[in-house]
Amino acid sequence: MQRVFNFSPGPSMLPLEVLRRAAAELENYNNTGMSVMEMSHRSKDYLKVYEEAEAKLCRVMGIPDTHKALFLQGGATLQFASIPMNLMGSHKSADYAVTGFFSNKAYVEGKKYGGARIALSTKDSDYTIIPLQSAYSVDTDAAYFHYCHNNTVFGTRWPYTPDTGKVPLVCDMSSSILSEPVDVSKFGIIYAGAQKNMGPAGLTVVIIRRDLTGNAMPLTPSVMDYAAQTQNDSMINTPATYGIYLLSLVLDWVEKQGGLAAMQKYNRRKADMLYSLIDDSNLYRASVATDSRSMMNVTFNLGNVELDKEFVTQAAKRGLVSLAGHRATGGIRASIYNAMPVEGIKTLCDFMKEFEFEYGK
Ligand SMILES: *Cc1c(COP(=O)(O)O)cnc(C)c1O
């Protein structure tokens, strides 16, 4: 069986080069006589793996000394709870921008631990838009302002960084981290599950401004306490050791591609190929507003549920797999993270043209 072009929203494709290197190092890492998986997380050999992963992440993303990168577990979903538990402090409420599936989940979870206010919601437009800064206001007393940079399910992306004044900006970047440059200094917290653009599931990256740690609610579990995790370099307990190692390999690959500016250029090119085909077509319809389109999750539909299904089935026969939209939206979703090669996009575009020739009117 040949490798397929995997358009899965996550877990998703990893660069082949990374998989091959991991395979080559699987049984005997760096002459240690063991796999990274088998090493004590406190051993000298593993600590080197960990420190390199952290240093590379800081270098690639330009993380300043004011911020700390943590390698945690529990997915982005656990952060939906960790964030209010750590940041709510004496504040009455936190602001949430609800622009899709996961940002709504973050809001619902956030409400359990304190006041949560919907600062803006795009539910009325079926989550197909990202509003302008002028369309909402930020509560200046809010503990933080939470938003999701790239809405994985609906296929929208914030085209700008919200200006929240002194209110810390907290961002779920699960499906866009490492896909483009980001000015980390603007953020209180950036967090992401690794399984979309960074590595395997099981690892969660949290980048936190150090001065926001230390005010966790007393009942906060220590593994969720950012201050405790910062002081212990994410090793209150055994971290996701192998996932951290794979992240390190992915970061090597990103640096080899030219870093985040080069990734952005590459991702823009890939997304533009798909969007221009969709815009020129009579069969395919883009699902979201033009100025809010995601570079990572391209959503569209064929205006007919049966035809959507036929498209997904036929694509799979051509080695283009996992193109079905989320159960909440239907339609088609092509998730094209960093590791999706341009050949995958070309193959998909060729298939789409043939499909339109046969089924379009
Ligand atoms: C996938 C995803 C999540 C959920 O991540 P888990 O690691 O499964 O908890 C949250 N937010 C966004 C934006 C996602 O894409």
Coordinates of N, CA, C and O in Angstrom, one line a residue, residues 102-214:
F102 N -15.0 24.8 18.5 CA -14.1 24.6 19.7 C -14.2 25.9 20.6 O -14.0 25.8 21.8
S103 N -14.3 27.1 20.0 CA -14.4 28.3 20.9 C -15.7 28.2 21.7 O -15.7 28.7 22.8
N104 N -16.7 27.6 21.2 CA -17.9 27.5 21.9 C -17.7 26.5 23.1 O -18.2 26.7 24.2
K105 N -17.0 25.4 22.8 CA -16.7 24.4 23.9 C -15.8 25.1 25.0 O -16.0 24.8 26.1
A106 N -14.9 26.0 24.5 CA -14.1 26.6 25.5 C -14.9 27.5 26.4 O -14.7 27.6 27.6
Y107 N -15.9 28.2 25.8 CA -16.8 29.1 26.6 C -17.7 28.2 27.6 O -17.8 28.6 28.7
V108 N -18.2 27.2 27.1 CA -19.1 26.3 27.9 C -18.3 25.8 29.1 O -18.7 25.8 30.3
E109 N -17.0 25.3 28.8 CA -16.2 24.8 29.9 C -15.8 26.0 30.9 O -15.8 25.8 32.1
G110 N -15.4 27.1 30.3 CA -15.0 28.3 31.1 C -16.0 28.7 32.1 O -15.7 29.1 33.2
K111 N -17.3 28.6 31.7 CA -18.4 29.0 32.6 C -18.5 28.2 33.9 O -19.0 28.7 34.9
K112 N -17.9 27.0 33.9 CA -17.9 26.2 35.1 C -17.1 26.8 36.2 O -17.2 26.5 37.4
Y113 N -16.1 27.6 35.8 CA -15.1 28.0 36.8 C -15.1 29.5 37.2 O -14.3 30.0 37.9
G114 N -16.1 30.2 36.6 CA -16.2 31.6 36.9 C -17.2 32.3 35.9 O -17.8 31.6 35.1
G115 N -17.2 33.6 35.9 CA -18.1 34.3 35.0 C -17.5 34.2 33.6 O -16.3 34.3 33.5
A116 N -18.3 33.9 32.6 CA -17.8 33.9 31.3 C -18.9 34.7 30.4 O -20.1 34.5 30.6
R117 N -18.4 35.6 29.7 CA -19.3 36.5 28.9 C -19.0 36.2 27.4 O -17.8 36.1 27.0
I118 N -20.0 36.1 26.6 CA -19.8 36.0 25.2 C -19.6 37.4 24.6 O -20.5 38.2 24.6
A119 N -18.4 37.7 24.3 CA -18.1 39.1 23.8 C -18.5 39.2 22.4 O -18.9 40.3 21.9
L120 N -18.5 38.1 21.7 CA -19.1 38.1 20.3 C -19.4 36.7 19.9 O -18.8 35.8 20.4
S121 N -20.4 36.5 19.1 CA -20.8 35.2 18.6 C -21.1 35.3 17.1 O -21.8 36.3 16.7
T122 N -20.7 34.4 16.3 CA -21.0 34.4 14.9 C -22.0 33.3 14.6 O -22.2 32.9 13.5
K123 N -22.7 32.8 15.6 CA -23.7 31.7 15.5 C -24.7 32.0 14.4 O -25.1 31.2 13.6
D124 N -25.2 33.3 14.5 CA -26.3 33.7 13.6 C -25.9 33.6 12.1 O -26.8 33.5 11.3
S125 N -24.6 33.7 11.9 CA -24.2 33.6 10.5 C -23.5 32.2 10.3 O -22.7 32.0 9.4
D126 N -24.0 31.2 11.1 CA -23.5 29.8 11.0 C -22.0 29.7 11.0 O -21.4 28.9 10.3
Y127 N -21.4 30.6 11.8 CA -19.9 30.6 12.0 C -19.2 30.7 10.6 O -18.1 30.1 10.5
T128 N -19.7 31.4 9.7 CA -19.0 31.5 8.4 C -18.2 32.8 8.3 O -17.6 33.1 7.2
I129 N -18.2 33.7 9.3 CA -17.5 34.9 9.3 C -16.6 35.2 10.5 O -16.9 34.6 11.6
I130 N -15.7 36.1 10.4 CA -15.0 36.6 11.6 C -15.3 38.1 11.6 O -15.0 38.8 10.6
P131 N -15.9 38.6 12.6 CA -16.2 40.1 12.6 C -15.0 41.0 12.8 O -14.0 40.6 13.3
L132 N -15.2 42.2 12.3 CA -14.2 43.2 12.4 C -14.0 43.6 13.9 O -15.0 43.5 14.7
Q133 N -12.9 44.2 14.2 CA -12.6 44.6 15.6 C -13.7 45.6 16.0 O -14.1 45.6 17.2
S134 N -14.2 46.4 15.1 CA -15.2 47.5 15.4 C -16.6 46.9 15.8 O -17.5 47.6 16.3
A135 N -16.8 45.6 15.5 CA -18.1 45.0 15.7 C -18.4 44.5 17.1 O -19.5 44.0 17.4
Y136 N -17.4 44.5 18.0 CA -17.6 44.1 19.3 C -16.7 44.9 20.3 O -15.9 45.6 19.9
S137 N -17.0 44.8 21.6 CA -16.2 45.5 22.5 C -15.7 44.5 23.6 O -16.3 43.5 23.9
V138 N -14.5 44.8 24.2 CA -13.9 44.0 25.2 C -14.2 44.6 26.5 O -14.1 45.8 26.7
D139 N -14.6 43.7 27.5 CA -14.8 44.2 28.9 C -13.4 44.5 29.5 O -12.6 43.5 29.6
T140 N -13.2 45.7 29.8 CA -11.9 46.1 30.3 C -11.5 45.5 31.7 O -10.4 45.4 32.1
D141 N -12.5 44.9 32.4 CA -12.3 44.2 33.6 C -12.2 42.7 33.5 O -12.0 42.0 34.5
A142 N -12.2 42.2 32.2 CA -12.2 40.8 32.0 C -10.9 40.2 32.4 O -9.8 40.9 32.3
A143 N -10.9 38.9 32.9 CA -9.7 38.3 33.3 C -8.8 38.0 32.0 O -7.6 38.0 32.1
Y144 N -9.4 37.8 30.9 CA -8.8 37.5 29.7 C -9.8 37.6 28.5 O -11.0 37.6 28.8
F145 N -9.3 37.6 27.3 CA -10.1 37.5 26.1 C -9.7 36.3 25.4 O -8.6 36.2 25.0
H146 N -10.6 35.3 25.2 CA -10.3 34.0 24.6 C -10.8 34.0 23.2 O -12.0 34.3 23.0
Y147 N -10.0 33.6 22.3 CA -10.5 33.3 20.9 C -9.7 32.2 20.3 O -8.7 31.8 20.8
C148 N -10.3 31.7 19.2 CA -9.6 30.6 18.5 C -9.2 31.1 17.1 O -10.0 31.5 16.3
H149 N -7.9 31.0 16.9 CA -7.3 31.7 15.7 C -7.8 31.1 14.4 O -8.1 31.7 13.5
N150 N -7.8 29.7 14.4 CA -8.3 29.0 13.2 C -9.4 28.0 13.6 O -9.2 27.1 14.4
N151 N -10.6 28.3 13.0 CA -11.7 27.4 13.3 C -11.7 26.2 12.5 O -12.2 26.2 11.3
T152 N -11.2 25.1 13.1 CA -10.9 23.9 12.4 C -12.2 23.3 11.7 O -12.1 22.7 10.6
V153 N -13.3 23.4 12.3 CA -14.5 22.7 11.8 C -15.2 23.5 10.7 O -15.5 23.0 9.7
F154 N -15.3 24.9 10.9 CA -16.0 25.7 9.9 C -15.1 26.2 8.8 O -15.5 26.5 7.7
G155 N -13.8 26.3 9.1 CA -12.8 26.7 8.1 C -12.7 28.2 8.0 O -12.5 28.7 6.9
T156 N -12.8 28.9 9.1 CA -12.4 30.3 9.1 C -11.2 30.6 9.9 O -10.8 29.7 10.8
R157 N -10.6 31.7 9.7 CA -9.4 32.1 10.4 C -9.4 33.6 10.7 O -9.9 34.4 9.8
W158 N -9.0 34.0 11.9 CA -9.0 35.4 12.2 C -7.9 36.1 11.3 O -6.7 35.8 11.4
P159 N -8.3 37.1 10.5 CA -7.4 37.7 9.6 C -6.5 38.8 10.3 O -5.6 39.4 9.8
Y160 N -6.8 39.0 11.6 CA -6.1 40.0 12.4 C -6.0 39.5 13.8 O -6.8 38.7 14.2
T161 N -5.1 40.1 14.6 CA -5.0 39.8 16.0 C -5.9 40.8 16.8 O -5.7 42.0 16.7
P162 N -6.8 40.3 17.6 CA -7.7 41.3 18.3 C -6.9 42.2 19.2 O -5.9 41.7 19.8
D163 N -7.3 43.5 19.2 CA -6.7 44.4 20.1 C -7.5 44.5 21.4 O -8.7 44.9 21.4
T164 N -7.0 44.0 22.5 CA -7.8 43.9 23.8 C -7.2 44.8 24.8 O -7.5 44.6 26.0
G165 N -6.3 45.7 24.5 CA -5.7 46.6 25.4 C -5.0 45.9 26.5 O -4.1 45.1 26.1
K166 N -5.3 46.1 27.7 CA -4.5 45.5 28.8 C -5.1 44.1 29.2 O -4.5 43.4 30.0
V167 N -6.2 43.7 28.6 CA -6.8 42.4 28.9 C -6.0 41.3 28.2 O -5.8 41.4 27.0
P168 N -5.4 40.4 29.0 CA -4.6 39.3 28.3 C -5.3 38.6 27.2 O -6.5 38.2 27.4
L169 N -4.6 38.4 26.1 CA -5.2 37.7 25.0 C -4.8 36.2 25.1 O -3.7 35.9 25.2
V170 N -5.8 35.4 25.1 CA -5.6 33.9 25.2 C -6.1 33.3 23.9 O -7.3 33.5 23.5
C171 N -5.3 32.5 23.3 CA -5.6 32.0 21.9 C -5.4 30.5 21.8 O -4.3 30.0 22.0
D172 N -6.5 29.9 21.3 CA -6.4 28.5 20.9 C -5.8 28.4 19.5 O -6.5 28.8 18.6
M173 N -4.6 28.0 19.4 CA -4.0 27.9 18.0 C -3.8 26.4 17.6 O -2.9 26.1 16.8
S174 N -4.7 25.5 18.1 CA -4.5 24.1 17.8 C -4.3 23.8 16.4 O -3.5 22.9 16.0
S175 N -5.1 24.4 15.5 CA -5.0 24.0 14.1 C -4.2 25.0 13.2 O -4.3 24.9 12.0
S176 N -3.5 25.9 13.8 CA -2.7 26.9 13.0 C -1.3 27.1 13.5 O -0.5 27.8 12.8
I177 N -1.0 26.6 14.7 CA 0.3 26.9 15.3 C 1.4 26.3 14.3 O 1.2 25.3 13.6
L178 N 2.5 27.1 14.1 CA 3.6 26.7 13.2 C 3.3 26.9 11.7 O 4.1 26.5 10.9
S179 N 2.1 27.4 11.4 CA 1.7 27.5 10.0 C 2.1 28.9 9.5 O 2.1 29.1 8.3
E180 N 2.3 29.8 10.3 CA 2.7 31.2 9.9 C 3.3 31.9 11.1 O 3.2 31.5 12.3
P181 N 4.1 33.0 10.9 CA 4.7 33.7 12.0 C 3.7 34.3 12.9 O 2.6 34.6 12.5
V182 N 4.0 34.4 14.2 CA 3.1 35.0 15.2 C 3.9 35.9 16.2 O 5.1 35.5 16.5
D183 N 3.4 37.0 16.5 CA 4.1 37.9 17.5 C 3.7 37.4 18.9 O 2.7 37.9 19.4
V184 N 4.4 36.5 19.5 CA 4.1 35.9 20.7 C 3.9 36.9 21.8 O 3.1 36.8 22.8
S185 N 4.7 38.0 21.7 CA 4.7 39.0 22.8 C 3.3 39.7 23.0 O 3.0 40.2 24.1
K186 N 2.4 39.5 22.0 CA 1.1 40.1 22.1 C 0.1 39.2 22.9 O -1.0 39.7 23.3
F187 N 0.6 38.0 23.2 CA -0.4 37.0 23.8 C -0.1 36.8 25.3 O 1.1 36.7 25.7
G188 N -1.2 36.6 26.1 CA -1.0 36.1 27.4 C -0.8 34.6 27.4 O 0.1 34.1 28.1
I189 N -1.6 33.9 26.6 CA -1.4 32.4 26.5 C -1.7 32.1 25.0 O -2.7 32.5 24.4
I190 N -0.9 31.2 24.5 CA -1.1 30.5 23.2 C -1.1 29.0 23.6 O -0.2 28.6 24.3
Y191 N -2.1 28.3 23.1 CA -2.1 26.9 23.4 C -2.5 26.1 22.2 O -3.3 26.6 21.4
A192 N -2.1 24.8 22.2 CA -2.4 24.0 21.0 C -2.2 22.5 21.3 O -1.2 22.2 21.9
G193 N -3.2 21.7 20.9 CA -2.9 20.2 20.9 C -2.0 20.0 19.8 O -2.0 20.7 18.8
A194 N -1.1 19.0 20.0 CA 0.0 18.8 19.0 C -0.5 18.1 17.7 O 0.2 18.3 16.6
Q195 N -1.6 17.5 17.7 CA -1.9 16.5 16.7 C -2.3 17.1 15.3 O -2.6 16.3 14.4
K196 N -2.3 18.4 15.2 CA -2.7 19.0 13.9 C -1.4 19.4 13.1 O -1.2 19.1 12.0
N197 N -0.6 20.2 13.8 CA 0.6 20.7 13.1 C 1.9 20.5 13.7 O 2.9 20.9 13.2
M198 N 1.9 19.7 14.8 CA 3.2 19.6 15.6 C 3.7 18.2 15.9 O 4.8 18.1 16.2
G199 N 2.8 17.2 15.8 CA 3.2 15.9 16.1 C 2.1 15.0 16.4 O 1.0 15.2 15.9
P200 N 2.3 14.0 17.3 CA 1.2 13.1 17.6 C 0.3 13.6 18.7 O 0.6 14.5 19.5
A201 N -0.9 13.0 18.8 CA -1.8 13.4 19.9 C -1.2 13.0 21.2 O -0.4 12.1 21.3
G202 N -1.6 13.7 22.3 CA -1.1 13.3 23.6 C -0.2 14.4 24.2 O 0.1 14.4 25.4
L203 N 0.3 15.3 23.3 CA 1.1 16.4 23.7 C 0.3 17.7 23.5 O -0.3 17.9 22.5
T204 N 0.3 18.6 24.5 CA -0.3 19.9 24.4 C 0.8 21.0 24.7 O 1.4 20.9 25.7
V205 N 0.9 21.9 23.8 CA 1.9 23.0 24.0 C 1.1 24.2 24.6 O 0.1 24.6 24.0
V206 N 1.6 24.8 25.6 CA 1.1 26.0 26.2 C 2.2 27.0 26.3 O 3.3 26.7 26.9
I207 N 2.0 28.2 25.8 CA 3.0 29.3 25.9 C 2.4 30.4 26.7 O 1.4 30.9 26.3
I208 N 3.0 30.6 27.9 CA 2.3 31.5 28.8 C 3.2 32.7 29.2 O 4.4 32.4 29.5
R209 N 2.6 33.9 29.3 CA 3.4 35.0 29.9 C 3.6 34.7 31.3 O 2.7 34.5 32.1
R210 N 4.9 34.8 31.8 CA 5.2 34.3 33.1 C 4.5 35.1 34.2 O 4.1 34.5 35.2
D211 N 4.2 36.4 34.0 CA 3.5 37.1 35.0 C 2.0 36.7 35.2 O 1.4 37.2 36.1
L212 N 1.5 35.9 34.3 CA 0.2 35.4 34.5 C 0.1 34.1 35.3 O -1.0 33.6 35.6
T213 N 1.2 33.6 35.7 CA 1.2 32.4 36.5 C 1.2 32.8 38.0 O 1.6 33.9 38.4
G214 N 0.8 31.8 38.9 CA 0.9 32.1 40.3 C -0.4 32.5 41.0 O -0.4 32.7 42.2

